[in-house]
Coordinates of C-alpha atoms and ligand atoms in Angstrom, one line a residue:
X5 CA -58.1 7.4 -0.6
X6 CA -54.4 8.1 -1.4
X7 CA -52.5 9.5 1.6
X8 CA -49.3 11.4 1.7
X9 CA -46.8 10.2 4.4
X10 CA -47.4 12.0 7.6
X11 CA -45.1 15.0 8.2
X12 CA -45.1 14.1 11.8
X13 CA -43.9 10.6 11.5
X14 CA -40.4 11.4 12.2
X15 CA -41.4 12.5 15.7
X16 CA -41.5 9.0 16.8
X17 CA -45.3 9.2 17.3
X18 CA -46.9 5.8 17.1
X19 CA -49.2 6.3 14.2
X20 CA -49.7 2.9 12.8
X21 CA -50.4 3.2 8.9
X22 CA -54.0 2.6 8.2
X23 CA -55.0 3.3 11.8
X24 CA -55.7 7.0 11.3
X25 CA -59.2 8.1 11.9
X26 CA -59.7 9.8 8.7
X27 CA -62.5 11.4 6.8
X28 CA -63.5 8.9 4.1
X29 CA -62.5 10.9 0.9
X30 CA -60.4 13.9 -0.1
X31 CA -62.1 17.1 0.2
X32 CA -61.5 20.8 -0.3
X33 CA -61.3 22.5 3.1
X34 CA -61.3 26.2 3.7
X35 CA -59.5 26.9 6.9
X36 CA -59.8 30.4 8.6
X37 CA -57.0 31.0 11.0
X38 CA -54.7 28.5 9.4
X39 CA -51.7 30.6 10.3
X40 CA -52.3 30.4 14.0
X41 CA -51.3 27.7 16.5
X42 CA -54.2 25.2 16.2
X43 CA -55.1 26.1 12.6
X44 CA -51.6 25.6 11.2
X45 CA -51.3 22.1 12.6
X46 CA -54.7 21.1 11.5
X47 CA -53.8 22.4 8.0
X48 CA -50.6 20.2 8.0
X49 CA -52.6 17.1 9.1
X50 CA -55.4 17.7 6.5
X51 CA -52.8 17.9 3.8
X52 CA -51.0 14.9 5.0
X53 CA -54.3 13.0 4.8
X54 CA -54.7 13.9 1.2
X55 CA -57.1 16.9 1.4
X56 CA -56.8 20.2 -0.5
X57 CA -56.5 23.3 1.8
X58 CA -57.2 27.0 1.4
X59 CA -56.0 29.1 4.3
X60 CA -57.7 32.5 5.1
X61 CA -55.9 34.5 7.8
X62 CA -55.3 38.1 8.5
X63 CA -51.9 37.4 10.2
X64 CA -52.9 39.5 13.2
X65 CA -52.0 36.6 15.6
X66 CA -50.7 34.1 13.1
X67 CA -47.4 33.7 11.1
X68 CA -47.1 33.5 7.3
X69 CA -44.4 30.9 7.8
X70 CA -46.7 28.7 9.8
X71 CA -48.9 28.0 6.8
X72 CA -47.8 24.8 5.2
X73 CA -46.4 25.4 1.7
X74 CA -48.7 23.0 0.2
X75 CA -51.7 25.1 1.1
X76 CA -53.1 28.0 -0.9
X77 CA -52.9 31.1 1.2
X78 CA -55.3 34.2 1.1
X79 CA -54.5 37.1 3.4
X80 CA -57.7 38.6 4.5
X81 CA -59.9 39.7 7.4
X82 CA -63.3 38.3 8.3
X83 CA -64.4 41.7 9.1
X84 CA -64.2 42.5 5.3
X85 CA -67.5 40.9 4.2
X86 CA -67.0 41.2 0.5
X87 CA -63.6 39.6 0.8
X88 CA -64.7 36.6 2.6
X89 CA -67.8 36.1 0.6
X90 CA -65.7 36.2 -2.6
X91 CA -63.0 34.0 -1.2
X92 CA -65.5 31.3 -0.4
X93 CA -67.5 31.6 -3.4
X94 CA -64.4 31.5 -5.8
X95 CA -62.9 28.4 -4.0
X96 CA -66.1 26.3 -3.5
X97 CA -64.9 24.3 -0.6
X98 CA -67.0 21.4 0.7
X99 CA -66.1 22.1 4.3
X100 CA -64.9 25.1 6.3
X101 CA -62.9 24.9 9.6
X102 CA -63.1 28.1 11.5
X103 CA -60.2 28.8 13.9
X104 CA -59.8 32.5 13.5
X105 CA -60.6 34.0 16.7
X106 CA -59.1 35.8 19.8
X107 CA -58.7 33.3 22.5
X108 CA -57.2 34.7 25.7
X109 CA -59.3 34.4 28.7
X110 CA -57.4 37.1 30.6
X111 CA -57.6 39.6 27.8
X112 CA -61.3 39.1 27.2
X113 CA -61.8 40.3 30.8
X114 CA -60.2 43.7 30.0
X115 CA -61.3 44.1 26.3
X116 CA -64.7 42.3 25.9
X117 CA -65.5 44.4 22.8
X118 CA -62.7 42.8 20.7
X119 CA -64.0 39.5 21.6
X120 CA -67.6 40.0 20.7
X121 CA -66.7 41.9 17.6
X122 CA -64.2 39.4 16.2
X123 CA -65.5 36.0 17.5
X124 CA -69.2 36.8 16.8
X125 CA -69.8 39.7 14.4
X126 CA -67.0 38.8 12.1
X127 CA -67.8 35.2 12.2
X128 CA -71.3 36.0 10.9
X129 CA -69.8 37.0 7.6
X130 CA -68.1 33.6 7.4
X131 CA -71.3 31.8 8.1
X132 CA -73.1 33.9 5.3
X133 CA -70.2 33.2 3.0
X134 CA -70.7 29.5 3.7
X135 CA -74.4 29.5 3.0
X136 CA -73.9 31.6 -0.2
X137 CA -71.0 29.4 -1.3
X138 CA -73.1 26.1 -0.9
X139 CA -70.6 24.8 1.6
X140 CA -71.7 21.5 3.2
X141 CA -70.1 21.2 6.5
X142 CA -68.9 23.9 9.0
X143 CA -66.4 22.7 11.8
X144 CA -66.2 25.3 14.6
X145 CA -63.3 25.8 17.1
X146 CA -65.2 26.1 20.3
X147 CA -64.0 25.8 23.9
X148 CA -64.7 24.4 27.3
X149 CA -64.7 28.0 28.4
X150 CA -68.4 28.1 27.3
X151 CA -69.2 26.0 30.4
X152 CA -67.8 28.5 33.2
X153 CA -67.4 26.9 36.5
X154 CA -68.8 23.4 36.1
X155 CA -70.9 21.7 38.8
X156 CA -69.7 18.3 38.1
X157 CA -66.6 16.7 36.7
X158 CA -65.7 15.2 34.2
X159 CA -67.4 17.9 32.0
X160 CA -69.9 16.3 29.6
X161 CA -72.0 18.0 26.9
X162 CA -75.1 17.7 29.3
X163 CA -73.6 20.3 31.6
X164 CA -75.2 23.8 31.7
X165 CA -73.2 26.4 29.8
X166 CA -72.7 29.6 32.0
X167 CA -69.4 31.2 30.8
X168 CA -67.5 33.4 33.4
X169 CA -65.6 35.4 30.8
X170 CA -66.4 37.2 27.5
X171 CA -64.2 34.7 25.6
X172 CA -66.4 31.8 26.6
X173 CA -69.4 33.8 26.1
X174 CA -68.4 34.9 22.6
X175 CA -67.9 31.1 21.6
X176 CA -71.2 30.1 23.1
X177 CA -73.1 32.8 21.1
X178 CA -71.5 31.4 18.0
X179 CA -72.4 27.9 18.9
X180 CA -76.0 29.0 19.1
X181 CA -75.8 30.7 15.7
X182 CA -74.7 27.5 14.2
X183 CA -77.8 25.7 15.3
X184 CA -79.9 28.3 13.5
X185 CA -77.8 28.3 10.4
X186 CA -78.2 24.5 10.2
X187 CA -81.9 24.7 10.9
X188 CA -82.7 27.5 8.6
X189 CA -80.1 27.2 5.9
X190 CA -79.1 23.5 6.0
X191 CA -75.5 24.2 6.9
X192 CA -74.3 21.1 8.8
X193 CA -71.9 21.8 11.7
X194 CA -69.8 20.3 14.4
X195 CA -68.7 22.4 17.2
X196 CA -65.5 21.0 19.0
X197 CA -65.0 22.3 22.6
X198 CA -61.3 22.0 23.2
X199 CA -60.0 21.7 26.7
X200 CA -56.2 23.1 26.7
X201 CA -54.5 22.5 23.3
X202 CA -50.9 21.9 23.8
X203 CA -47.9 20.1 22.1
X204 CA -46.6 20.5 18.5
X205 CA -46.0 18.5 15.4
X206 CA -42.4 18.2 14.0
X207 CA -42.7 21.3 11.9
X208 CA -45.4 23.4 13.6
X209 CA -45.8 24.6 17.1
X210 CA -47.0 27.2 19.6
X211 CA -45.8 30.8 19.0
X212 CA -48.0 33.6 20.1
X213 CA -46.4 37.1 19.9
X214 CA -47.5 37.7 23.4
X215 CA -47.4 34.4 25.1
X216 CA -49.9 33.8 28.0
X217 CA -50.2 30.0 27.9
X218 CA -48.7 28.0 30.6
X219 CA -46.7 25.3 28.9
X220 CA -44.8 27.6 26.4
X221 CA -44.1 30.0 29.3
X222 CA -42.8 27.3 31.5
X223 CA -40.6 25.9 28.7
X224 CA -39.1 29.4 28.2
X225 CA -37.4 29.0 31.6
X226 CA -36.1 25.7 30.5
X227 CA -34.7 27.3 27.4
X228 CA -32.9 30.0 29.5
X229 CA -35.2 32.7 28.0
X230 CA -36.8 33.6 31.4
X231 CA -35.6 33.4 35.0
X232 CA -38.7 31.9 36.3
X233 CA -42.3 31.0 35.5
X234 CA -45.3 32.4 37.2
X235 CA -48.1 30.4 39.0
X236 CA -51.3 32.5 38.9
X237 CA -53.2 31.5 42.1
X238 CA -52.3 29.0 44.9
X239 CA -55.4 29.2 46.9
X240 CA -57.9 27.4 44.5
X241 CA -60.0 24.5 45.8
X242 CA -57.8 21.9 44.2
X243 CA -55.3 19.4 45.7
X244 CA -52.3 21.7 45.5
X245 CA -54.1 25.0 45.3
X246 CA -53.3 25.8 41.7
X247 CA -55.6 25.4 38.7
X248 CA -56.3 22.1 37.1
X249 CA -56.6 21.7 33.4
X250 CA -57.0 18.8 30.8
X251 CA -54.3 19.1 28.2
X252 CA -54.9 17.7 24.7
X253 CA -52.3 17.0 22.1
X254 CA -52.7 19.3 19.1
X255 CA -52.5 16.3 16.7
X256 CA -55.3 14.5 18.5
X257 CA -57.3 17.7 18.1
X258 CA -56.5 17.7 14.3
X259 CA -57.7 14.1 14.0
X260 CA -61.0 15.1 15.6
X261 CA -61.5 17.8 13.1
X262 CA -61.0 15.4 10.2
X263 CA -63.5 13.0 11.7
X264 CA -66.0 15.9 12.1
X265 CA -65.9 16.6 8.3
X266 CA -67.5 13.2 7.6
X267 CA -71.1 13.4 6.3
X268 CA -73.7 12.9 9.0
X269 CA -71.4 14.1 11.8
X270 CA -73.1 16.8 13.6
X271 CA -73.5 18.6 16.9
X272 CA -71.3 19.6 19.9
X273 CA -68.4 17.6 21.2
X274 CA -66.1 18.1 24.2
X275 CA -62.5 17.2 23.6
X276 CA -60.0 16.4 26.2
X277 CA -58.3 13.3 27.7
X278 CA -60.4 13.2 30.9
X279 CA -57.2 13.8 33.1
X280 CA -56.5 16.9 35.0
X281 CA -53.1 18.4 35.9
X282 CA -52.4 21.2 38.1
X283 CA -50.1 24.2 37.2
X284 CA -47.5 22.6 39.7
X285 CA -47.8 19.3 38.0
X286 CA -47.2 20.8 34.5
X287 CA -44.1 22.6 35.9
X288 CA -42.9 19.4 37.3
X289 CA -43.5 17.6 34.0
X290 CA -41.6 20.3 32.1
X291 CA -38.7 19.9 34.5
X292 CA -38.6 16.2 34.0
X293 CA -38.9 16.3 30.3
X294 CA -36.3 19.1 29.8
X295 CA -34.0 18.0 32.4
X296 CA -33.6 21.6 33.6
X297 CA -34.5 23.2 36.9
X298 CA -37.6 25.6 36.5
X299 CA -38.1 28.0 39.3
X300 CA -41.6 29.5 39.8
X301 CA -42.9 32.4 41.7
X302 CA -46.4 32.6 43.1
X303 CA -48.7 35.3 41.9
X304 CA -52.4 36.3 42.6
X305 CA -55.1 34.5 40.7
X306 CA -55.7 35.6 37.0
X307 CA -59.2 37.0 36.5
X308 CA -61.6 34.7 34.6
X309 CA -59.9 31.4 35.4
X310 CA -62.2 28.5 36.6
X311 CA -60.4 26.3 39.2
X312 CA -60.8 23.0 37.4
X313 CA -61.7 21.9 33.9
X314 CA -61.6 18.3 32.9
X315 CA -63.2 16.9 29.8
X316 CA -65.7 13.9 29.4
X317 CA -65.0 13.1 25.9
X318 CA -66.9 9.8 25.5
X319 CA -69.4 11.3 23.0
X320 CA -66.6 12.2 20.7
X321 CA -65.0 8.7 21.2
X322 CA -68.5 7.1 20.6
X323 CA -70.0 9.2 17.9
X324 CA -67.0 10.5 16.0
X325 CA -64.8 7.5 16.5
X326 CA -62.1 9.8 18.0
X327 CA -59.1 7.9 19.3
X328 CA -56.5 10.2 21.0
X329 CA -53.0 8.8 20.4
X330 CA -50.9 11.1 22.6
X331 CA -52.9 11.3 25.8
X332 CA -50.1 11.5 28.4
X333 CA -48.9 15.0 29.6
X334 CA -45.4 13.7 29.1
X335 CA -45.9 13.0 25.4
X336 CA -47.5 16.4 24.9
X337 CA -44.8 18.3 26.8
X338 CA -42.1 16.3 25.0
X339 CA -43.4 17.3 21.5
X340 CA -43.6 20.9 22.8
X341 CA -40.1 20.9 24.2
X342 CA -38.7 19.3 20.9
X343 CA -40.4 22.1 18.8
X344 CA -39.2 24.9 21.1
X345 CA -35.6 23.6 21.2
X346 CA -35.7 23.5 17.4
X347 CA -37.4 27.0 17.2
X348 CA -36.2 28.8 20.2
X349 CA -37.4 32.2 18.8
X350 CA -40.6 30.7 17.2
X351 CA -41.5 31.7 13.7
X352 CA -39.3 34.2 12.0
X353 CA -42.4 36.5 11.1
Ligands
UFG414 N1 -51.1 29.9 34.2 C1 -50.0 30.2 35.0 N2 -49.0 30.8 34.6 C2 -48.7 31.2 33.3 C3 -49.8 30.9 32.5 C4 -50.8 30.3 32.9 O1 -50.1 29.8 36.3 O2 -47.7 31.8 33.1 C5 -52.3 29.2 34.6 C6 -53.5 29.8 34.4 O3 -53.9 30.9 35.3 C7 -54.5 28.7 34.2 C8 -53.6 27.6 33.6 O4 -52.3 27.9 34.0 O5 -54.9 28.3 35.5 C9 -53.7 27.4 32.1 O6 -53.7 28.6 31.6 P1 -53.5 28.9 30.0 O7 -53.4 30.3 29.7 O8 -52.3 28.0 29.4 O9 -54.8 28.3 29.4 P2 -56.3 28.8 29.7 O10 -56.9 27.6 30.5 O11 -56.4 30.0 30.4 O12 -56.9 28.9 28.4 C10 -56.7 27.9 27.4 C11 -57.0 28.7 26.0 C12 -58.4 29.0 25.8 C13 -59.3 27.9 26.0 C14 -59.0 27.2 27.5 C15 -59.8 26.0 27.8 O13 -56.1 29.9 25.9 O14 -58.6 29.5 24.5 O15 -57.6 27.0 27.5 O16 -59.4 25.6 29.0 F1 -60.6 28.2 26.2

């Protein structure tokens, strides 16, 4: 398959040509949420790998300028059943990647209705569009938040799923729908349960209109846009009392999506690096990478946060052939820092 040169190659990332874990042939891929943080970088990576991409996004969270100019763009909302049915039927994609969703743990605790309506009910319109449009493969952006507070670590796919927030519950419900659509309609699926997506490519990065995520908020202090960052909870049962998360580079996440498109790949996969970092360790890493002091203030716990989430991703490595390239927190923060320095105000729209 002919490949375009990777847009991220100038980052100094160590992609050896020919080493990319790619789907075997070029496909037409329909990407919902392709203007959002994770979606936009998956779109870029798909295009770099020679695939054709149609982005469907309502721009409520995403940015028009985050959509790679090589992709076709449709502005639309998954709540509009006719629009999504027509968009899929008229484009005839072989695969759908479904990123469009609300994804904030804290917000889901105060507005559960938003999460169940958008992440579940609106998603059903997309599933129906996939079936009617004869789509072969559905790749779903799921989350480790479907597990709740795990009994053992690292977290493998075998653990029970008991979400502790409506966000995780909404994603778990959708995972279950996928099983039935496969069984009853033959729609093959892969659900990828991300741990904490972070980092950037050269061109695209993390810009939420209201930023709640740890790394971009900490880097705002390094950029001089905030006086201090906040630590939510210092009394967790973890070595330094702050929450521990498994951060995964956005480009490694994108590669997993491409592998998931291959025929015969099917099921549920946890995606992380198997290494946990506390909030305090993330702040220290950001200080080291940016070379700036980053003062932090201690705040109470944020509702809905599990103390520790660390992935066991051996299944993805064995079955998808996934090979994370940027596993260290330093590499992840370095790429985020480069992007935020180049785009201190994020996207213009
Ligand atoms: N945190 C702070 N200060 C901040 C922001 C976050 O201390 O300013 C803490 C949080 O309380 C949490 C940790 O940093 O303990 C990570 O928080 P994020 O908001 O960056 O990420 P979450 O773990 O809450 O959630 C993210 C995604 C979800 C996904 C989840 C999987 O937003 O969609 O990772 O772990 F499900």
